Coordinates of C-alpha atoms in Angstrom, one line a residue:
M737 CA 81.8 76.3 -114.4
Q738 CA 81.1 77.4 -110.8
G739 CA 80.4 80.9 -109.7
N740 CA 82.6 83.3 -107.8
I741 CA 85.5 83.0 -110.3
L742 CA 84.8 85.5 -113.0
K743 CA 82.8 87.7 -110.7
S744 CA 82.4 87.8 -106.9
H745 CA 79.3 86.2 -105.4
G746 CA 78.7 89.6 -103.7
R747 CA 77.0 88.3 -100.5
D748 CA 77.7 89.9 -97.2
H749 CA 77.9 86.8 -95.0
S750 CA 80.0 83.8 -95.6
S751 CA 80.8 80.5 -94.0
H752 CA 83.8 78.4 -95.1
L753 CA 83.6 74.7 -94.3
L754 CA 87.1 73.2 -94.2
I755 CA 86.6 69.5 -94.7
T756 CA 88.8 66.5 -93.9
F757 CA 87.2 63.3 -95.2
D758 CA 87.5 59.9 -93.6
T759 CA 89.3 58.1 -96.5
E760 CA 90.5 54.9 -94.8
T761 CA 88.0 52.6 -96.6
P762 CA 86.8 52.4 -100.2
E763 CA 83.2 52.9 -98.9
H764 CA 84.1 56.2 -97.2
R765 CA 86.0 57.4 -100.2
R766 CA 83.0 56.6 -102.4
K767 CA 80.6 58.5 -100.2
A768 CA 83.0 61.5 -100.1
R769 CA 83.2 61.5 -103.9
E770 CA 79.4 61.2 -104.1
F771 CA 79.0 64.1 -101.7
L772 CA 81.0 66.3 -104.1
S773 CA 79.0 65.0 -107.1
G774 CA 75.8 65.4 -105.2
L775 CA 76.4 69.2 -104.7
V776 CA 75.9 69.5 -108.5
E777 CA 73.1 66.9 -108.9
S778 CA 71.0 68.5 -106.1
N779 CA 71.5 72.0 -107.6
L780 CA 73.2 73.2 -104.4
I781 CA 76.2 74.5 -106.4
T782 CA 75.8 78.0 -107.8
T783 CA 76.9 78.0 -111.4
A784 CA 78.5 81.0 -113.2
L785 CA 75.4 81.2 -115.4
Q786 CA 73.0 81.1 -112.4
Q787 CA 75.1 83.8 -110.7
W788 CA 74.8 86.0 -113.9
E789 CA 71.1 85.4 -114.1
E790 CA 70.5 86.2 -110.5
A791 CA 72.6 89.4 -110.7
K792 CA 70.4 90.5 -113.6
A793 CA 67.2 89.7 -111.7
Y794 CA 68.6 91.6 -108.7
R795 CA 69.2 94.7 -110.9
D796 CA 65.7 94.4 -112.4
V797 CA 64.2 94.3 -108.9
Q798 CA 66.2 97.3 -107.9
A799 CA 64.8 99.2 -110.9
T800 CA 61.3 98.2 -109.8
I801 CA 61.9 99.5 -106.3
H802 CA 63.3 102.8 -107.5
G803 CA 60.1 103.2 -109.6
N804 CA 57.9 102.7 -106.6
G805 CA 58.9 105.2 -104.0
A806 CA 56.1 104.3 -101.5
I807 CA 57.3 100.8 -101.0
T808 CA 58.2 99.9 -97.4
D809 CA 61.7 98.8 -96.2
K810 CA 60.3 95.4 -95.3
D811 CA 59.0 94.9 -98.9
V812 CA 62.2 96.1 -100.3
A813 CA 64.2 93.5 -98.4
A814 CA 61.7 90.8 -99.4
L815 CA 61.9 91.7 -103.1
L816 CA 65.7 91.8 -103.1
L817 CA 65.9 88.4 -101.4
S818 CA 63.5 86.9 -103.9
A819 CA 66.0 87.7 -106.7
S820 CA 68.9 85.7 -105.2
S821 CA 69.6 82.4 -103.5
V822 CA 72.2 81.1 -101.1
F823 CA 75.6 80.9 -102.9
V824 CA 77.4 77.5 -102.6
G825 CA 80.8 76.7 -104.1
V826 CA 83.3 73.8 -103.6
M827 CA 87.0 73.4 -104.2
V828 CA 89.4 70.5 -103.6
S829 CA 93.0 70.4 -102.5
A830 CA 95.7 68.2 -104.0
E831 CA 95.7 66.2 -100.8
G832 CA 92.0 65.8 -101.3
Y833 CA 92.4 64.5 -104.8
R834 CA 95.0 62.0 -103.6
A835 CA 92.9 60.9 -100.6
L836 CA 89.8 60.3 -102.7
K837 CA 91.8 58.4 -105.4
L838 CA 91.2 61.1 -108.0
D839 CA 94.9 61.8 -108.6
T840 CA 95.4 60.0 -111.9
R841 CA 92.9 61.3 -114.5
Y842 CA 91.2 64.1 -112.5
M843 CA 93.8 66.1 -110.7
P844 CA 95.1 69.4 -112.1
D845 CA 98.9 69.8 -112.5
D846 CA 99.9 73.2 -111.2
P847 CA 103.2 72.5 -109.3
S848 CA 102.4 74.8 -106.4
F849 CA 98.9 73.3 -106.1
L850 CA 100.4 69.8 -106.1
A851 CA 102.8 70.7 -103.3
G852 CA 100.2 72.4 -101.1
A853 CA 100.5 75.5 -99.0
K854 CA 102.3 73.7 -96.1
A855 CA 105.2 72.9 -98.5
R856 CA 105.5 76.5 -99.7
V857 CA 106.1 78.1 -96.3
D858 CA 109.8 78.8 -97.0
V859 CA 109.1 80.2 -100.4
L860 CA 106.6 82.8 -99.0
Q861 CA 108.3 83.4 -95.7
D862 CA 105.2 82.2 -93.9
P863 CA 105.1 81.3 -90.2
P864 CA 106.0 77.6 -89.6
V865 CA 103.0 75.2 -89.9
E866 CA 103.2 74.4 -86.2
D867 CA 102.2 78.0 -85.5
W868 CA 99.1 77.9 -87.7
E869 CA 95.6 77.6 -86.2
D870 CA 94.1 74.1 -85.7
N871 CA 91.8 74.5 -88.7
F872 CA 94.8 74.5 -91.0
T873 CA 97.4 72.2 -89.5
V874 CA 95.2 69.1 -90.2
P875 CA 95.0 67.7 -93.8
L876 CA 92.4 69.7 -95.7
H877 CA 90.6 67.9 -98.5
A878 CA 87.9 70.3 -99.6
L879 CA 86.5 73.7 -98.9
V880 CA 82.8 74.6 -99.3
I881 CA 81.9 78.2 -99.3
V882 CA 78.3 79.2 -98.4
A883 CA 77.3 82.8 -98.6
D884 CA 74.2 84.9 -98.4
D885 CA 73.0 88.3 -97.4
V886 CA 70.7 86.8 -94.7
A887 CA 72.6 85.0 -91.9
D888 CA 69.6 82.7 -91.0
R889 CA 69.2 81.5 -94.6
L890 CA 72.9 80.9 -94.8
E891 CA 73.0 78.9 -91.6
S892 CA 70.2 76.6 -92.8
V893 CA 72.3 75.5 -95.7
V894 CA 75.4 75.1 -93.5
T895 CA 73.4 72.8 -91.2
Q896 CA 72.2 70.8 -94.2
L897 CA 75.7 70.4 -95.5
K898 CA 77.1 69.3 -92.1
E899 CA 74.3 66.7 -91.9
L900 CA 75.2 65.3 -95.4
L901 CA 78.9 64.9 -94.3
Q902 CA 78.1 62.8 -91.3
G903 CA 79.5 59.2 -91.4
F904 CA 82.4 59.8 -93.8
C905 CA 84.0 63.0 -92.5
L906 CA 86.7 63.2 -89.8
R907 CA 86.5 67.0 -89.3
V908 CA 84.7 70.1 -90.5
G909 CA 86.4 73.3 -89.4
E910 CA 84.5 76.5 -90.0
E911 CA 85.6 80.1 -90.6
T912 CA 83.0 82.8 -90.9
G913 CA 83.3 86.2 -92.6
T914 CA 81.2 89.4 -92.9
A915 CA 81.5 92.2 -95.4
M916 CA 82.0 95.2 -93.2
R917 CA 79.8 97.9 -94.8
L918 CA 80.9 100.9 -92.6
K919 CA 81.1 104.6 -93.0
A920 CA 84.5 106.3 -92.4
D921 CA 83.6 106.8 -88.7
G922 CA 82.8 103.1 -88.3
E923 CA 79.0 103.4 -88.3
E924 CA 77.3 100.5 -90.0
D925 CA 75.4 101.4 -93.1
P926 CA 74.1 98.9 -95.7
S927 CA 74.8 101.4 -98.5
A928 CA 78.4 102.1 -97.3
P929 CA 81.4 100.6 -99.1
V930 CA 83.1 97.5 -97.8
R931 CA 86.1 98.2 -95.5
E932 CA 88.7 96.0 -93.9
H933 CA 89.8 96.4 -90.2
F934 CA 92.5 99.0 -90.9
G935 CA 89.7 101.2 -92.1
F936 CA 90.4 101.2 -95.9
V937 CA 87.8 100.6 -98.6
D938 CA 88.5 97.1 -99.9
G939 CA 88.2 95.4 -103.3
V940 CA 88.4 98.6 -105.4
S941 CA 90.6 97.2 -108.1
Q942 CA 89.9 93.8 -109.7
P943 CA 90.5 92.2 -113.1
L944 CA 87.3 92.4 -115.1
F945 CA 86.1 89.6 -117.5
Y946 CA 82.5 90.4 -118.4
A947 CA 81.8 93.0 -121.1
R948 CA 79.1 94.6 -119.0
D949 CA 81.6 95.2 -116.1
I950 CA 84.3 96.6 -118.5
D951 CA 81.7 99.0 -120.1
N952 CA 80.6 100.0 -116.6
A953 CA 84.2 100.8 -115.7
R954 CA 84.6 102.8 -118.9
T955 CA 81.4 104.9 -118.5
R956 CA 80.8 105.1 -114.7
R957 CA 84.0 104.5 -112.9
G958 CA 86.2 107.1 -114.4
G959 CA 87.2 105.4 -117.6
I960 CA 89.9 102.9 -118.6
D961 CA 92.1 105.0 -120.9
R962 CA 94.9 105.2 -118.4
Y963 CA 94.5 101.8 -116.6
D964 CA 92.6 99.0 -118.3
P965 CA 91.1 96.6 -115.8
S966 CA 90.0 94.0 -118.4
A967 CA 91.6 90.6 -118.4
P968 CA 91.5 87.5 -120.6
L969 CA 89.8 84.4 -119.4
D970 CA 93.0 82.5 -119.2
Q971 CA 94.2 84.9 -116.5
V972 CA 92.0 82.9 -114.1
L973 CA 90.6 79.8 -115.9
V974 CA 92.3 76.5 -116.8
K975 CA 91.0 73.4 -118.5
D976 CA 89.8 70.9 -115.9
P977 CA 91.4 67.6 -116.8
G978 CA 88.5 65.7 -115.2
G979 CA 85.8 67.6 -117.0
K980 CA 84.3 67.7 -120.5
D981 CA 85.6 69.8 -123.3
T982 CA 83.7 72.8 -122.0
G983 CA 84.8 72.2 -118.4
Y984 CA 86.9 74.9 -116.8
G985 CA 88.1 75.6 -113.3
S986 CA 90.5 77.8 -111.4
Y987 CA 93.2 77.6 -108.7
F988 CA 92.4 79.3 -105.4
V989 CA 94.7 80.4 -102.7
Y990 CA 93.2 80.5 -99.2
R991 CA 94.9 82.3 -96.4
K992 CA 93.7 83.4 -93.0
L993 CA 95.3 86.8 -92.3
E994 CA 95.1 88.3 -88.9
Q995 CA 95.4 92.0 -88.7
N996 CA 97.0 93.9 -85.7
V997 CA 95.1 97.1 -85.9
E998 CA 96.7 98.7 -82.9
G999 CA 100.2 98.0 -84.3
F1000 CA 99.3 99.3 -87.8
R1001 CA 98.0 102.6 -86.3
D1002 CA 101.2 102.9 -84.1
D1003 CA 103.2 102.7 -87.3
E1004 CA 100.9 105.1 -89.1
M1005 CA 101.4 107.6 -86.3
A1006 CA 105.2 107.2 -86.3
L1007 CA 105.2 108.0 -90.0
A1008 CA 102.8 110.9 -89.5
K1009 CA 105.1 112.4 -86.9
K1010 CA 108.0 112.4 -89.4
I1011 CA 105.7 113.9 -92.1
A1012 CA 104.7 116.7 -89.7
E1013 CA 108.4 117.5 -89.0
F1014 CA 108.9 118.3 -92.7
A1015 CA 105.5 119.7 -93.5
H1016 CA 105.2 122.2 -90.6
P1017 CA 108.4 122.1 -88.5
K1018 CA 107.3 124.9 -86.2
T1019 CA 104.3 123.0 -85.1
P1020 CA 105.4 119.3 -85.6
T1021 CA 102.4 117.7 -83.9
P1022 CA 100.7 115.5 -86.5
T1023 CA 97.4 116.8 -87.8
P1024 CA 94.5 114.5 -88.9
E1025 CA 95.7 115.2 -92.5
D1026 CA 99.2 114.1 -91.7
I1027 CA 97.9 110.8 -90.2
A1028 CA 95.6 110.3 -93.2
L1029 CA 98.6 110.9 -95.6
A1030 CA 100.8 108.5 -93.6
G1031 CA 98.2 105.7 -94.0
A1032 CA 97.8 106.5 -97.7
Y1033 CA 101.6 106.3 -98.1
M1034 CA 101.5 102.8 -96.5
V1035 CA 98.5 101.5 -98.4
G1036 CA 98.7 103.5 -101.6
R1037 CA 95.1 104.9 -101.2
F1038 CA 93.4 107.0 -98.6
Q1039 CA 90.8 105.3 -96.5
D1040 CA 88.0 106.4 -98.9
G1041 CA 89.8 104.8 -101.9
T1042 CA 91.4 107.9 -103.3
P1043 CA 94.8 106.9 -104.9
V1044 CA 97.6 108.9 -103.2
V1045 CA 99.4 109.2 -106.5
E1046 CA 96.5 111.3 -107.8
R1047 CA 96.3 113.8 -104.9
G1048 CA 97.7 114.4 -101.4
V1049 CA 94.3 114.5 -99.7
A1050 CA 91.3 112.2 -99.7
G1051 CA 88.0 113.0 -101.3
L1052 CA 87.7 111.8 -104.9
G1053 CA 84.9 109.6 -103.6
S1054 CA 84.1 107.5 -106.6
L1055 CA 86.6 104.7 -105.9
P1056 CA 88.7 105.6 -108.9
N1057 CA 90.7 102.9 -110.6
N1058 CA 91.7 104.7 -113.8
F1059 CA 95.2 105.7 -112.7
T1060 CA 98.9 104.7 -113.2
F1061 CA 102.2 105.8 -111.6
D1062 CA 103.5 107.3 -114.9
A1063 CA 103.6 110.8 -113.4
D1064 CA 105.4 109.6 -110.3
P1065 CA 108.5 107.7 -111.5
D1066 CA 110.5 108.6 -108.3
G1067 CA 107.8 107.6 -105.8
V1068 CA 107.3 111.1 -104.4
R1069 CA 103.5 110.8 -104.4
C1070 CA 103.0 107.1 -103.9
P1071 CA 106.1 105.4 -102.3
F1072 CA 107.4 102.4 -104.2
Q1073 CA 106.7 100.2 -101.1
A1074 CA 103.0 101.2 -100.8
H1075 CA 100.8 98.1 -100.8
V1076 CA 98.9 98.9 -104.0
R1077 CA 102.1 99.8 -105.9
K1078 CA 103.9 96.7 -104.8
S1079 CA 101.0 94.3 -105.6
N1080 CA 100.0 96.0 -108.9
P1081 CA 102.7 98.3 -110.3
R1082 CA 100.5 99.5 -113.2
G1083 CA 103.3 99.8 -115.7
D1084 CA 106.2 100.5 -113.3
K1085 CA 108.1 97.4 -114.6
Q1086 CA 107.9 98.7 -118.1
R1087 CA 109.1 102.1 -117.1
Q1088 CA 111.8 100.9 -114.7
F1089 CA 113.1 97.8 -116.4
G1090 CA 111.8 97.9 -120.0
Q1091 CA 109.7 94.8 -119.5
P1092 CA 106.6 94.4 -121.7
L1093 CA 103.4 95.6 -120.0
T1094 CA 101.7 92.4 -120.9
Q1095 CA 104.1 90.5 -118.7
E1096 CA 103.1 92.6 -115.7
R1097 CA 99.4 92.3 -116.4
T1098 CA 99.4 88.5 -116.6
V1099 CA 100.5 88.4 -112.9
R1100 CA 97.3 90.0 -111.7
I1101 CA 95.1 87.9 -109.3
V1102 CA 91.3 87.9 -108.7
R1103 CA 90.7 88.7 -105.0
R1104 CA 87.7 87.2 -103.2
A1105 CA 88.4 88.2 -99.6
I1106 CA 86.1 88.8 -96.7
S1107 CA 86.7 90.1 -93.2
Y1108 CA 86.4 87.9 -90.1
G1109 CA 85.9 88.9 -86.5
K1110 CA 84.1 91.8 -84.9
V1111 CA 82.6 94.2 -87.3
T1112 CA 84.3 97.4 -86.1
L1113 CA 87.2 99.7 -87.0
Q1114 CA 88.1 99.9 -83.3
P1115 CA 88.8 96.3 -82.2
G1116 CA 89.9 95.7 -78.7
P1117 CA 93.4 94.2 -77.9
D1118 CA 91.9 90.8 -77.4
D1119 CA 89.7 90.9 -80.6
K1120 CA 90.9 88.5 -83.3
V1121 CA 90.2 90.3 -86.6
G1122 CA 91.4 90.1 -90.2
L1123 CA 90.8 88.8 -93.6
L1124 CA 89.8 85.4 -95.0
F1125 CA 91.8 85.9 -98.1
L1126 CA 91.0 84.0 -101.3
C1127 CA 92.3 84.7 -104.8
A1128 CA 91.8 83.0 -108.1
Q1129 CA 94.4 82.5 -110.8
S1130 CA 95.5 80.2 -113.6
S1131 CA 99.0 79.6 -112.1
I1132 CA 99.6 79.9 -108.3
A1133 CA 103.4 80.1 -108.8
D1134 CA 103.3 82.7 -111.6
Q1135 CA 100.6 84.9 -110.0
F1136 CA 100.0 84.8 -106.2
E1137 CA 103.4 83.4 -105.2
F1138 CA 105.2 85.7 -107.6
I1139 CA 103.4 88.8 -106.2
Q1140 CA 104.0 87.8 -102.6
N1141 CA 107.6 86.6 -102.9
Q1142 CA 109.1 88.7 -105.7
W1143 CA 107.2 92.0 -105.0
A1144 CA 105.7 92.3 -101.5
N1145 CA 108.5 90.5 -99.7
N1146 CA 111.3 92.1 -101.8
R1147 CA 112.8 95.1 -100.1
N1148 CA 114.5 96.0 -103.4
F1149 CA 111.3 96.1 -105.6
L1150 CA 110.8 98.5 -107.4
R1151 CA 113.9 100.4 -106.3
E1152 CA 116.9 99.3 -104.2
H1153 CA 116.1 99.6 -100.5
S1154 CA 112.5 100.7 -101.1
G1155 CA 111.4 98.5 -98.3
L1156 CA 108.8 95.8 -97.7
D1157 CA 105.1 96.1 -98.5
P1158 CA 103.9 97.6 -95.2
V1159 CA 100.7 95.6 -95.3
I1160 CA 101.5 92.0 -96.5
G1161 CA 105.3 92.0 -96.8
Q1162 CA 107.1 89.4 -94.8
I1163 CA 110.8 89.4 -93.8
Q1164 CA 112.9 87.0 -95.9
Q1165 CA 114.6 84.4 -93.7
D1166 CA 118.0 84.8 -95.4
Q1167 CA 118.1 88.6 -95.1
P1168 CA 118.8 90.6 -91.9
D1169 CA 116.0 92.4 -90.0
D1170 CA 117.9 95.7 -89.9
D1171 CA 117.8 99.2 -91.3
T1172 CA 117.8 97.9 -94.8
L1173 CA 114.1 97.2 -94.2
A1174 CA 113.5 101.0 -93.8
G1175 CA 111.2 102.4 -96.3
H1176 CA 111.9 105.7 -98.1
W1177 CA 109.0 108.2 -97.7
P1178 CA 108.5 111.6 -99.3
K1179 CA 109.5 114.5 -97.1
L1180 CA 106.8 116.6 -98.7
Y1181 CA 104.1 115.2 -101.0
G1182 CA 105.4 115.4 -104.6
S1183 CA 108.8 116.9 -103.4
R1184 CA 112.0 116.6 -105.5
N1185 CA 115.7 116.8 -104.8
E1186 CA 116.9 120.3 -104.0
L1187 CA 120.3 122.0 -103.9
D1188 CA 121.7 123.3 -100.7
F1189 CA 123.7 126.5 -101.6
S1190 CA 125.0 126.9 -98.1
T1191 CA 127.8 124.5 -99.0
N1192 CA 130.5 124.9 -101.6
P1193 CA 129.9 123.3 -104.0
P1194 CA 126.2 123.1 -103.5
S1195 CA 125.0 119.7 -102.2
V1196 CA 122.0 117.7 -103.1
V1197 CA 119.3 117.4 -100.5
G1198 CA 117.3 114.3 -100.9
H1199 CA 113.5 114.4 -101.2
T1200 CA 112.9 111.3 -99.0
F1201 CA 113.6 110.2 -95.5
A1202 CA 114.2 106.6 -94.3
L1203 CA 112.0 105.2 -91.6
R1204 CA 111.8 101.6 -90.4
L1205 CA 108.3 100.7 -89.5
L1206 CA 107.8 98.1 -86.8
G1207 CA 105.3 96.0 -88.9
P1208 CA 104.2 94.2 -90.9
W1209 CA 101.0 93.9 -89.0
V1210 CA 99.3 91.1 -90.9
T1211 CA 100.1 87.5 -89.8
M1212 CA 99.3 84.4 -91.8
K1213 CA 97.5 82.0 -89.5
G1214 CA 97.1 79.1 -92.0
G1215 CA 95.9 78.3 -95.4
E1216 CA 95.8 75.9 -98.3
Y1217 CA 95.8 75.7 -102.1
F1218 CA 92.6 74.5 -103.9
F1219 CA 91.2 73.9 -107.3
V1220 CA 87.6 74.8 -108.2
P1221 CA 86.4 71.9 -110.3
S1222 CA 84.2 72.2 -113.3
L1223 CA 80.6 71.1 -113.1
S1224 CA 81.2 68.1 -115.4
A1225 CA 84.2 67.0 -113.4
L1226 CA 82.2 67.1 -110.1
R1227 CA 79.5 64.9 -111.7
A1228 CA 82.2 62.5 -112.9
Y1229 CA 83.6 62.1 -109.4
G1230 CA 80.4 60.2 -108.4
E1231 CA 81.0 57.6 -111.1
V1232 CA 84.6 56.8 -110.2
Q1233 CA 85.2 53.1 -109.6
E1234 CA 88.4 52.3 -107.7
A1235 CA 90.5 49.4 -108.9
S1236 CA 90.1 46.4 -106.6

């Protein structure tokens, strides 16, 4: 199988080539199929095994470097680069399978994949296709991902691929992404965690498939006794109908998500002002701690990755993932509408509705996103920034679409009138844009209902307040559904003979 499915390729620079083949003639279709096959035959494709071996070599080089303290920075960079190559992966859309006459024996059968992202706009409450960016309004047949830690080395492979496509390709759109390794103050630092443009550490929680990664989570990432990040292979892999018996692939969702940083921070400040009114009413001006808590209520983590359900201030520092919401059944530490709680309830459905935990865990997706636009936490009003969102799964409808539609967009999940996901939630077209969209936020961190004895009989004073934020501040600018073929299937594409 290809790389970047069971584990992220981990490179900091990425180019996404959005390909529309010229499929008008049998000759052009043959060349397009041979292009896909040739990516394997020429060893351009990064396999899962190659990715694993390069990761081990990279760790071995790091160990060598740590054992030689006098080595120069230049030599360090050269040694690390010698342990890895440019990552290349390819995926094909349902429209691509049909256009290349691969839609009988070779095409996967996931219903959402077969329909394509354009046909699922109403299901997901996405913007209409005519509002998408040009790269996505055209028919997309294939996506090639090229990634590396060195921009020049990456660009050389991109140029090579574009040259190979000449003569049988109508259009090659390109989206570029960069992993933003930034300190909390926005200063670039190669050793800093990856952040997205709202300022939060990204990619903290992922399903894990390799024993080494699971053991690492158990021993170095705070344990897995409360929340187990491991996942079975069928969470993300499916048998490739066009491959050999050992050929497996995965369905990928691709979405370009534009982030309005100014709008997000305006909402964050509005929430912080309400928090300040309850926390210190005599001096209700929001403090930096109030603002940080407001952002944590919206996202579910502080900017450094500290889960807000664990504590009311940042500072755990080790990007903890071993937590649940068991001790917060009423959402008084982490609101029900917080992004991380909406998208991964961590047992809430079992507690709230009695549903088996296994049912909730099978919905998890594998995120492979990277930021696009200016590398900064302070983008200007004209800067277009956001995420090139990719996720892998074995069923688009039962995983990605379920999370987006039934959880993030559902104002009544997990509790009635809990509100939309403040980050990725989208207003459902058949429901009003009114105060029922207001989220319910804790008056005080961890607060509970109280009795007001000034009334007779005493009345219950609620522990939350309602506030309708103006967001969401993430806008879908286009996308498509793809399948990552197995290596044996890609080779077979080059041998296909069309019926005359």
